[in-house]
mmCIF file of C-alpha atoms in Angstrom:
data_model
loop_
_atom_site.group_PDB
_atom_site.id
_atom_site.type_symbol
_atom_site.label_atom_id
_atom_site.label_comp_id
_atom_site.label_asym_id
_atom_site.label_seq_id
_atom_site.Cartn_x
_atom_site.Cartn_y
_atom_site.Cartn_z
ATOM 1 C CA MET V 25 -9.834 -27.078 -10.644
ATOM 2 C CA MET V 26 -11.983 -27.306 -13.737
ATOM 3 C CA ASN V 27 -10.912 -30.326 -15.804
ATOM 4 C CA ARG V 28 -8.139 -31.058 -13.305
ATOM 5 C CA ALA V 29 -7.204 -34.654 -12.518
ATOM 6 C CA LEU V 30 -7.803 -36.036 -9.039
ATOM 7 C CA SER V 31 -4.042 -36.278 -8.511
ATOM 8 C CA VAL V 32 -1.067 -34.029 -9.092
ATOM 9 C CA ARG V 33 1.460 -36.865 -9.103
ATOM 10 C CA SER V 34 3.573 -37.401 -12.177
ATOM 11 C CA LYS V 35 5.543 -40.411 -13.305
ATOM 12 C CA GLY V 36 8.568 -38.460 -14.423
ATOM 13 C CA LYS V 37 8.871 -36.526 -11.159
ATOM 14 C CA PRO V 38 10.370 -33.346 -12.660
ATOM 15 C CA SER V 39 12.775 -31.377 -10.538
ATOM 16 C CA VAL V 40 11.913 -28.221 -8.679
ATOM 17 C CA ASN V 41 13.904 -26.111 -11.134
ATOM 18 C CA GLU V 42 12.004 -27.550 -14.079
ATOM 19 C CA LYS V 43 8.677 -26.753 -12.431
ATOM 20 C CA SER V 44 9.309 -23.374 -10.936
ATOM 21 C CA GLY V 45 12.376 -21.990 -12.602
ATOM 22 C CA SER V 46 12.163 -19.187 -15.106
ATOM 23 C CA LYS V 47 14.704 -18.120 -17.672
ATOM 24 C CA MET V 48 16.419 -14.796 -17.224
ATOM 25 C CA HIS V 49 16.268 -12.450 -20.174
ATOM 26 C CA PHE V 50 18.465 -9.422 -20.750
ATOM 27 C CA SER V 51 16.391 -6.262 -20.834
ATOM 28 C CA LEU V 52 16.972 -2.585 -21.428
ATOM 29 C CA ALA V 53 13.937 -1.657 -19.346
ATOM 30 C CA SER V 54 16.176 -0.062 -16.715
ATOM 31 C CA LEU V 55 17.436 2.407 -19.307
ATOM 32 C CA ARG V 56 14.029 3.631 -20.404
ATOM 33 C CA GLY V 57 13.380 5.703 -17.313
ATOM 34 C CA THR V 58 16.318 7.970 -18.150
ATOM 35 C CA THR V 59 14.595 9.109 -21.357
ATOM 36 C CA GLU V 60 11.058 9.302 -19.955
ATOM 37 C CA LYS V 61 9.437 12.728 -20.200
ATOM 38 C CA GLU V 62 9.149 14.622 -16.936
ATOM 39 C CA LEU V 63 5.345 14.634 -16.840
ATOM 40 C CA SER V 64 5.028 10.870 -17.273
ATOM 41 C CA LYS V 65 8.111 9.811 -15.280
ATOM 42 C CA LYS V 66 6.359 9.065 -11.983
ATOM 43 C CA LEU V 67 3.562 7.046 -13.526
ATOM 44 C CA TYR V 68 6.144 5.228 -15.639
ATOM 45 C CA LYS V 69 7.857 4.112 -12.433
ATOM 46 C CA ILE V 70 4.541 2.968 -10.943
ATOM 47 C CA ILE V 71 3.736 0.932 -14.047
ATOM 48 C CA LYS V 72 7.204 -0.602 -14.062
ATOM 49 C CA ALA V 73 6.976 -1.494 -10.363
ATOM 50 C CA GLU V 74 3.531 -2.992 -10.942
ATOM 51 C CA GLY V 75 5.071 -5.176 -13.629
ATOM 52 C CA ASP V 76 7.577 -6.461 -11.078
ATOM 53 C CA VAL V 77 4.723 -7.258 -8.669
ATOM 54 C CA ILE V 78 2.887 -9.156 -11.413
ATOM 55 C CA GLY V 79 6.015 -11.175 -12.095
ATOM 56 C CA ALA V 80 6.310 -11.971 -8.385
ATOM 57 C CA HIS V 81 2.738 -13.302 -8.289
ATOM 58 C CA GLN V 82 3.414 -15.458 -11.344
ATOM 59 C CA THR V 83 6.557 -16.821 -9.711
ATOM 60 C CA ALA V 84 4.689 -17.462 -6.464
ATOM 61 C CA GLY V 85 2.052 -19.399 -8.386
ATOM 62 C CA ARG V 86 4.661 -21.594 -10.057
ATOM 63 C CA GLU V 87 6.432 -22.198 -6.759
ATOM 64 C CA ARG V 88 3.161 -23.074 -5.027
ATOM 65 C CA ALA V 89 2.294 -25.553 -7.787
ATOM 66 C CA ALA V 90 5.741 -27.120 -7.443
ATOM 67 C CA ILE V 91 5.318 -27.460 -3.666
ATOM 68 C CA ALA V 92 1.905 -29.062 -4.186
ATOM 69 C CA SER V 93 3.453 -31.693 -6.422
ATOM 70 C CA GLN V 94 6.314 -32.295 -3.983
ATOM 71 C CA LEU V 95 3.837 -32.747 -1.125
ATOM 72 C CA SER V 96 1.974 -35.367 -3.114
ATOM 73 C CA GLU V 97 5.183 -37.202 -3.993
ATOM 74 C CA TRP V 98 6.312 -37.181 -0.368
ATOM 75 C CA GLY V 99 2.973 -38.549 0.860
ATOM 76 C CA GLU V 100 3.183 -41.423 -1.616
ATOM 77 C CA GLU V 101 6.535 -42.476 -0.159
ATOM 78 C CA THR V 102 5.358 -42.542 3.463
ATOM 79 C CA ASN V 103 3.749 -45.963 2.943
ATOM 80 C CA ASP V 104 0.760 -44.600 4.861
ATOM 81 C CA ASP V 105 -2.445 -44.894 2.819
ATOM 82 C CA ALA V 106 -4.147 -42.108 4.703
ATOM 83 C CA ILE V 107 -1.226 -39.680 4.395
ATOM 84 C CA SER V 108 -0.755 -40.657 0.764
ATOM 85 C CA ASP V 109 -4.350 -39.956 -0.228
ATOM 86 C CA VAL V 110 -4.847 -36.790 1.832
ATOM 87 C CA SER V 111 -1.524 -35.272 0.760
ATOM 88 C CA ASP V 112 -2.344 -35.954 -2.884
ATOM 89 C CA LYS V 113 -5.770 -34.341 -2.636
ATOM 90 C CA LEU V 114 -4.316 -31.385 -0.738
ATOM 91 C CA GLY V 115 -1.828 -31.054 -3.586
ATOM 92 C CA VAL V 116 -4.733 -30.732 -6.016
ATOM 93 C CA LEU V 117 -6.269 -27.939 -3.943
ATOM 94 C CA MET V 118 -2.929 -26.192 -3.520
ATOM 95 C CA SER V 119 -2.368 -26.346 -7.273
ATOM 96 C CA GLU V 120 -5.701 -24.654 -7.802
ATOM 97 C CA ILE V 121 -4.729 -21.966 -5.279
ATOM 98 C CA ALA V 122 -1.591 -21.488 -7.383
ATOM 99 C CA GLU V 123 -3.714 -21.046 -10.496
ATOM 100 C CA GLN V 124 -5.595 -18.249 -8.766
ATOM 101 C CA GLU V 125 -2.274 -16.430 -8.426
ATOM 102 C CA ASP V 126 -1.779 -16.653 -12.174
ATOM 103 C CA LEU V 127 -5.313 -15.418 -12.842
ATOM 104 C CA PHE V 128 -4.718 -12.585 -10.394
ATOM 105 C CA ALA V 129 -1.562 -11.627 -12.266
ATOM 106 C CA GLN V 130 -3.499 -11.516 -15.542
ATOM 107 C CA ASN V 131 -6.084 -9.175 -14.041
ATOM 108 C CA LEU V 132 -3.359 -6.944 -12.625
ATOM 109 C CA GLU V 133 -1.843 -6.778 -16.093
ATOM 110 C CA GLU V 134 -5.182 -5.578 -17.432
ATOM 111 C CA SER V 135 -5.254 -2.841 -14.792
ATOM 112 C CA ARG V 136 -1.665 -1.943 -15.629
ATOM 113 C CA GLY V 137 -2.602 -1.623 -19.294
ATOM 114 C CA VAL V 138 -5.222 1.003 -18.417
ATOM 115 C CA LEU V 139 -2.619 3.002 -16.492
ATOM 116 C CA LYS V 140 -0.449 2.979 -19.605
ATOM 117 C CA THR V 141 -3.163 4.960 -21.382
ATOM 118 C CA ILE V 142 -2.723 7.748 -18.830
ATOM 119 C CA ARG V 143 1.061 7.573 -19.166
ATOM 120 C CA ASN V 144 0.892 7.797 -22.956
ATOM 121 C CA THR V 145 -1.405 10.804 -22.694
ATOM 122 C CA GLU V 146 0.975 12.503 -20.267
ATOM 123 C CA ARG V 147 3.746 11.938 -22.784
ATOM 124 C CA SER V 148 1.634 13.636 -25.440
ATOM 125 C CA VAL V 149 0.853 16.653 -23.269
ATOM 126 C CA GLN V 150 4.476 17.328 -22.368
ATOM 127 C CA PRO V 151 5.372 18.877 -25.771
ATOM 128 C CA THR V 152 2.548 21.420 -25.480
ATOM 129 C CA ARG V 153 3.878 22.499 -22.097
ATOM 130 C CA ASP V 154 7.431 22.630 -23.395
ATOM 131 C CA ASN V 155 6.391 24.625 -26.462
ATOM 132 C CA LYS V 156 4.624 27.221 -24.327
ATOM 133 C CA GLU V 157 7.623 27.573 -22.020
ATOM 134 C CA GLN V 158 10.051 27.824 -24.921
ATOM 135 C CA ILE V 159 8.078 30.620 -26.561
ATOM 136 C CA ALA V 160 7.870 32.505 -23.262
ATOM 137 C CA ASP V 161 11.639 32.164 -22.832
ATOM 138 C CA GLN V 162 12.230 33.430 -26.354
ATOM 139 C CA ILE V 163 10.085 36.488 -25.653
ATOM 140 C CA GLN V 164 11.926 37.224 -22.435
ATOM 141 C CA LYS V 165 15.344 36.931 -24.095
ATOM 142 C CA LEU V 166 14.294 39.027 -27.069
ATOM 143 C CA LYS V 167 12.834 41.776 -24.871
ATOM 144 C CA TYR V 168 16.077 41.881 -22.952
ATOM 145 C CA LYS V 169 18.002 42.445 -26.176
ATOM 146 C CA ASP V 170 15.521 44.591 -28.116
ATOM 147 C CA ALA V 171 12.192 45.381 -26.471
ATOM 148 C CA ASN V 172 10.933 47.162 -29.618
ATOM 149 C CA SER V 173 11.649 44.291 -31.983
ATOM 150 C CA PRO V 174 8.622 43.413 -34.198
ATOM 151 C CA LYS V 175 9.466 39.777 -33.503
ATOM 152 C CA VAL V 176 8.218 40.292 -29.947
ATOM 153 C CA MET V 177 4.661 40.865 -31.123
ATOM 154 C CA GLU V 178 4.794 37.804 -33.371
ATOM 155 C CA LEU V 179 6.042 35.633 -30.529
ATOM 156 C CA GLU V 180 3.391 36.986 -28.164
ATOM 157 C CA GLN V 181 0.667 36.060 -30.647
ATOM 158 C CA GLU V 182 2.254 32.631 -31.012
ATOM 159 C CA LEU V 183 2.322 32.321 -27.228
ATOM 160 C CA VAL V 184 -1.397 33.085 -27.027
ATOM 161 C CA ARG V 185 -2.085 30.298 -29.502
ATOM 162 C CA ALA V 186 0.239 27.927 -27.636
ATOM 163 C CA GLU V 187 -1.547 28.711 -24.363
ATOM 164 C CA ALA V 188 -4.907 28.054 -25.994
ATOM 165 C CA GLN V 189 -3.705 24.694 -27.277
ATOM 166 C CA SER V 190 -2.261 23.929 -23.853
ATOM 167 C CA LEU V 191 -5.599 24.632 -22.190
ATOM 168 C CA VAL V 192 -7.279 22.108 -24.474
ATOM 169 C CA ALA V 193 -4.525 19.545 -23.910
ATOM 170 C CA GLU V 194 -4.667 19.934 -20.124
ATOM 171 C CA ALA V 195 -8.448 19.510 -20.142
ATOM 172 C CA GLN V 196 -8.108 16.352 -22.213
ATOM 173 C CA LEU V 197 -5.444 15.020 -19.861
ATOM 174 C CA THR V 198 -7.579 15.710 -16.784
ATOM 175 C CA ASN V 199 -10.650 14.077 -18.295
ATOM 176 C CA LEU V 200 -8.847 10.959 -19.424
ATOM 177 C CA THR V 201 -6.782 10.648 -16.232
ATOM 178 C CA ARG V 202 -9.833 10.641 -13.991
ATOM 179 C CA GLN V 203 -11.690 8.138 -16.155
ATOM 180 C CA LYS V 204 -8.787 5.724 -16.618
ATOM 181 C CA PHE V 205 -7.535 6.012 -13.036
ATOM 182 C CA LYS V 206 -10.965 4.974 -11.823
ATOM 183 C CA GLU V 207 -11.163 2.164 -14.363
ATOM 184 C CA ALA V 208 -7.676 0.831 -13.638
ATOM 185 C CA TYR V 209 -8.129 0.511 -9.901
ATOM 186 C CA ASP V 210 -11.665 -0.788 -10.245
ATOM 187 C CA VAL V 211 -10.157 -3.715 -12.171
ATOM 188 C CA HIS V 212 -7.292 -3.970 -9.685
ATOM 189 C CA PHE V 213 -9.350 -4.235 -6.512
ATOM 190 C CA ALA V 214 -12.008 -6.426 -8.127
ATOM 191 C CA ALA V 215 -9.147 -8.814 -8.897
ATOM 192 C CA VAL V 216 -7.956 -8.670 -5.276
ATOM 193 C CA ILE V 217 -11.442 -9.585 -4.079
ATOM 194 C CA GLU V 218 -11.818 -12.416 -6.602
ATOM 195 C CA ARG V 219 -8.465 -13.940 -5.684
ATOM 196 C CA ALA V 220 -9.184 -13.664 -1.960
ATOM 197 C CA GLU V 221 -12.681 -15.133 -2.125
ATOM 198 C CA LYS V 222 -11.697 -18.040 -4.361
ATOM 199 C CA GLN V 223 -8.660 -18.886 -2.286
ATOM 200 C CA ILE V 224 -10.820 -18.783 0.846
ATOM 201 C CA LEU V 225 -13.192 -21.303 -0.770
ATOM 202 C CA LEU V 226 -10.289 -23.588 -1.609
ATOM 203 C CA ALA V 227 -8.673 -23.205 1.803
ATOM 204 C CA ARG V 228 -11.925 -24.138 3.555
ATOM 205 C CA GLN V 229 -12.159 -27.318 1.495
ATOM 206 C CA ALA V 230 -8.500 -28.065 2.256
ATOM 207 C CA ARG V 231 -9.280 -27.839 5.964
ATOM 208 C CA ARG V 232 -12.172 -30.251 5.441
ATOM 209 C CA MET V 233 -9.689 -32.601 3.795
ATOM 210 C CA LEU V 234 -7.526 -32.580 6.922
ATOM 211 C CA MET V 235 -10.506 -33.718 8.998
ATOM 212 C CA ILE V 236 -10.421 -37.047 7.181
ATOM 213 C CA LEU V 237 -7.031 -37.896 8.631
ATOM 214 C CA ASP V 238 -7.199 -39.817 11.921
ATOM 215 C CA ASP V 239 -4.271 -38.766 14.091
ATOM 216 C CA THR V 240 -5.133 -40.926 17.102
ATOM 217 C CA PRO V 241 -1.835 -42.071 18.694
ATOM 218 C CA ILE V 242 -0.996 -45.772 18.698
ATOM 219 C CA VAL V 243 1.374 -47.812 20.833
ATOM 220 C CA PRO V 244 4.165 -49.911 19.381
ATOM 221 C CA GLY V 245 2.803 -53.042 17.755
ATOM 222 C CA ASP V 246 -0.622 -51.555 17.014
ATOM 223 C CA ALA V 247 -1.785 -50.215 13.649
ATOM 224 C CA HIS V 248 -4.206 -47.546 12.589
ATOM 225 C CA PRO V 249 -7.539 -48.728 11.256
ATOM 226 C CA ALA V 250 -7.672 -49.229 7.502
ATOM 227 C CA TYR V 251 -8.079 -45.943 5.671
ATOM 228 C CA ASN V 252 -11.561 -45.509 4.227
ATOM 229 C CA GLY V 253 -11.627 -41.805 3.349
ATOM 230 C CA THR V 254 -10.969 -42.085 -0.401
ATOM 231 C CA GLU V 255 -14.548 -41.381 -1.456
ATOM 232 C CA GLN V 256 -14.918 -38.574 1.057
ATOM 233 C CA ALA V 257 -11.726 -36.955 -0.230
ATOM 234 C CA ARG V 258 -13.047 -37.091 -3.797
ATOM 235 C CA ASP V 259 -16.311 -35.550 -2.675
ATOM 236 C CA ILE V 260 -14.396 -32.666 -1.139
ATOM 237 C CA LEU V 261 -12.597 -32.068 -4.434
ATOM 238 C CA ASN V 262 -15.930 -32.110 -6.237
ATOM 239 C CA ASP V 263 -17.330 -29.621 -3.732
ATOM 240 C CA ALA V 264 -14.350 -27.349 -4.267
ATOM 241 C CA GLU V 265 -14.852 -27.504 -8.021
ATOM 242 C CA ALA V 266 -18.536 -26.678 -7.588
ATOM 243 C CA ASP V 267 -17.648 -23.734 -5.330
ATOM 244 C CA LEU V 268 -15.400 -22.244 -8.003
ATOM 245 C CA ARG V 269 -17.928 -22.895 -10.736
ATOM 246 C CA ASP V 270 -20.726 -21.229 -8.793
ATOM 247 C CA TRP V 271 -18.661 -18.277 -7.620
ATOM 248 C CA ARG V 272 -19.961 -14.905 -8.785
ATOM 249 C CA PRO V 273 -18.575 -11.465 -7.961
ATOM 250 C CA GLN V 274 -20.706 -9.463 -5.564
ATOM 251 C CA LEU V 275 -19.392 -5.954 -6.020
ATOM 252 C CA GLU V 276 -20.943 -2.553 -5.729
ATOM 253 C CA ASP V 277 -20.969 -0.668 -9.006
ATOM 254 C CA ILE V 278 -18.581 2.265 -8.988
ATOM 255 C CA PRO V 279 -20.544 5.205 -10.436
ATOM 256 C CA SER V 280 -19.067 7.006 -13.427
ATOM 257 C CA ASN V 281 -20.082 10.080 -15.368
ATOM 258 C CA ALA V 282 -17.487 9.472 -18.074
ATOM 259 C CA HIS V 283 -20.088 8.165 -20.521
ATOM 260 C CA GLY V 284 -20.248 11.694 -21.960
ATOM 261 C CA LEU V 285 -16.541 11.635 -22.786
ATOM 262 C CA GLY V 286 -15.802 11.339 -26.482
ATOM 263 C CA ASN V 287 -12.925 9.497 -28.131
ATOM 264 C CA ASN V 288 -11.026 12.788 -28.189
ATOM 265 C CA ALA V 289 -11.032 12.932 -24.353
ATOM 266 C CA MET V 290 -13.416 15.887 -24.423
ATOM 267 C CA PRO V 291 -17.139 16.027 -23.650
ATOM 268 C CA ASN V 292 -19.259 15.142 -26.673
ATOM 269 C CA THR V 293 -20.841 18.615 -26.667
ATOM 270 C CA MET V 294 -17.371 20.166 -26.825
ATOM 271 C CA GLY V 295 -16.335 17.855 -29.636
ATOM 272 C CA SER V 296 -19.229 19.074 -31.764
ATOM 273 C CA GLN V 297 -17.928 22.641 -31.532
ATOM 274 C CA VAL V 298 -14.246 22.035 -32.147
ATOM 275 C CA GLY V 299 -12.684 19.567 -34.574
ATOM 276 C CA TYR V 300 -10.214 17.075 -33.128
ATOM 277 C CA GLU V 301 -7.972 14.526 -34.763
ATOM 278 C CA GLN V 302 -7.521 11.165 -33.063
ATOM 279 C CA HIS V 303 -4.128 10.851 -31.412
ATOM 280 C CA PRO V 304 -2.242 7.557 -31.999
ATOM 281 C CA THR V 305 -2.390 6.802 -28.281
ATOM 282 C CA GLY V 306 -6.159 6.986 -28.306
ATOM 283 C CA THR V 307 -6.464 10.601 -27.213
ATOM 284 C CA ALA V 308 -6.417 13.945 -28.936
ATOM 285 C CA ILE V 309 -3.597 16.008 -27.527
ATOM 286 C CA GLU V 310 -0.584 17.228 -29.448
ATOM 287 C CA GLY V 311 -1.574 18.646 -32.824
ATOM 288 C CA SER V 312 -5.138 17.654 -32.176
ATOM 289 C CA ILE V 313 -6.752 20.887 -33.244
ATOM 290 C CA ALA V 314 -7.812 21.182 -36.874
ATOM 291 C CA GLY V 315 -5.452 23.153 -39.113
ATOM 292 C CA ASP V 316 -7.727 26.171 -39.488
ATOM 293 C CA ARG V 317 -8.410 26.415 -35.757
ATOM 294 C CA TYR V 318 -7.060 29.938 -35.475
ATOM 295 C CA ASP V 319 -9.126 31.331 -38.349
ATOM 296 C CA ASN V 320 -12.514 30.162 -37.074
ATOM 297 C CA GLU V 321 -13.666 33.036 -34.851
ATOM 298 C CA THR V 322 -16.820 31.176 -33.841
ATOM 299 C CA SER V 323 -15.025 28.077 -32.603
ATOM 300 C CA THR V 324 -14.462 27.300 -28.956
ATOM 301 C CA LEU V 325 -10.710 27.347 -29.408
ATOM 302 C CA SER V 326 -10.827 30.826 -30.902
ATOM 303 C CA GLN V 327 -12.794 31.928 -27.854
ATOM 304 C CA VAL V 328 -10.129 30.397 -25.638
ATOM 305 C CA GLU V 329 -7.453 32.284 -27.563
ATOM 306 C CA HIS V 330 -9.392 35.502 -27.189
ATOM 307 C CA ASP V 331 -9.791 34.993 -23.454
ATOM 308 C CA VAL V 332 -6.138 34.153 -22.985
ATOM 309 C CA GLY V 333 -5.028 37.037 -25.172
ATOM 310 C CA THR V 334 -7.157 39.730 -23.518
ATOM 311 C CA THR V 335 -8.391 39.209 -19.969
ATOM 312 C CA ASN V 336 -5.249 37.357 -18.881
ATOM 313 C CA GLU V 337 -2.688 39.231 -20.979
ATOM 314 C CA GLY V 338 -1.437 41.458 -18.178
ATOM 315 C CA GLU V 339 -1.245 38.596 -15.706
ATOM 316 C CA ARG V 340 0.540 36.383 -18.238
ATOM 317 C CA LEU V 341 3.178 39.036 -18.894
ATOM 318 C CA ARG V 342 3.718 39.596 -15.166
ATOM 319 C CA HIS V 343 4.266 35.865 -14.608
ATOM 320 C CA ALA V 344 6.710 35.879 -17.515
ATOM 321 C CA GLY V 345 8.721 38.585 -15.803
ATOM 322 C CA TYR V 346 7.972 41.432 -18.191
#
């Protein structure tokens, strides 16, 4: 309601389609899911569905604003001063309720953007999983053909390195997923609360507006007393504006321990031991380990390789079907 006029009536009286209609655009969005990587496919669908919900809220806001204007126009044509003034002021409040829908949609879009970070990270982790599985398949096929082939040993060493890289990637994915999931739905539900509380404030003032209208029945030939609620109606609008201006969120802080998470989606202490390159999506996943990672015997990654290649070697081969 900030900077809003005291009336929603317009001289041109635009049609409903002009006020609430939206142009349809051809989109290939429905085709993208067919090429989405398996790991990120479910979250992709959630994000896409959330986009549809956001669009629905935006449409609802436009429709509500159009109805508010129509209500005002109708009241003006009743030739009843009381109905005319109250309907116009209710239109102002309804228009502000519609604006809260648009603000809500913007906040949902912010939450949706955070979820995209998780999806992009899942996309980046998928190749490390695929690479590990492909190497394991190659070993199995080669052992079936020639168990004594020297290539088997080379592939097994490559598999150990792939498993070590996968362990790092999975840890990064877990860390980032928990942080961003929490952040996304913190924004989401804070937006739900803000929309609800502001619309409650506006609805209460709208009910006050209705109290101005005298609905005492009259008999034929009589007339209602002259309407004298104009100033009171304006005061109600001013009160509604003050309510929105003074509104402050009263939310409990959601605790987070993610402050120790570095830009590489690993704890800062871990990042000081192993070198990571920043991934384009904002995380360090595929190809994130420095080029000499396998030569540095003192590095954390080398220790991971050693653990994978020794203590779990027998178990790994059993799972691979050897």
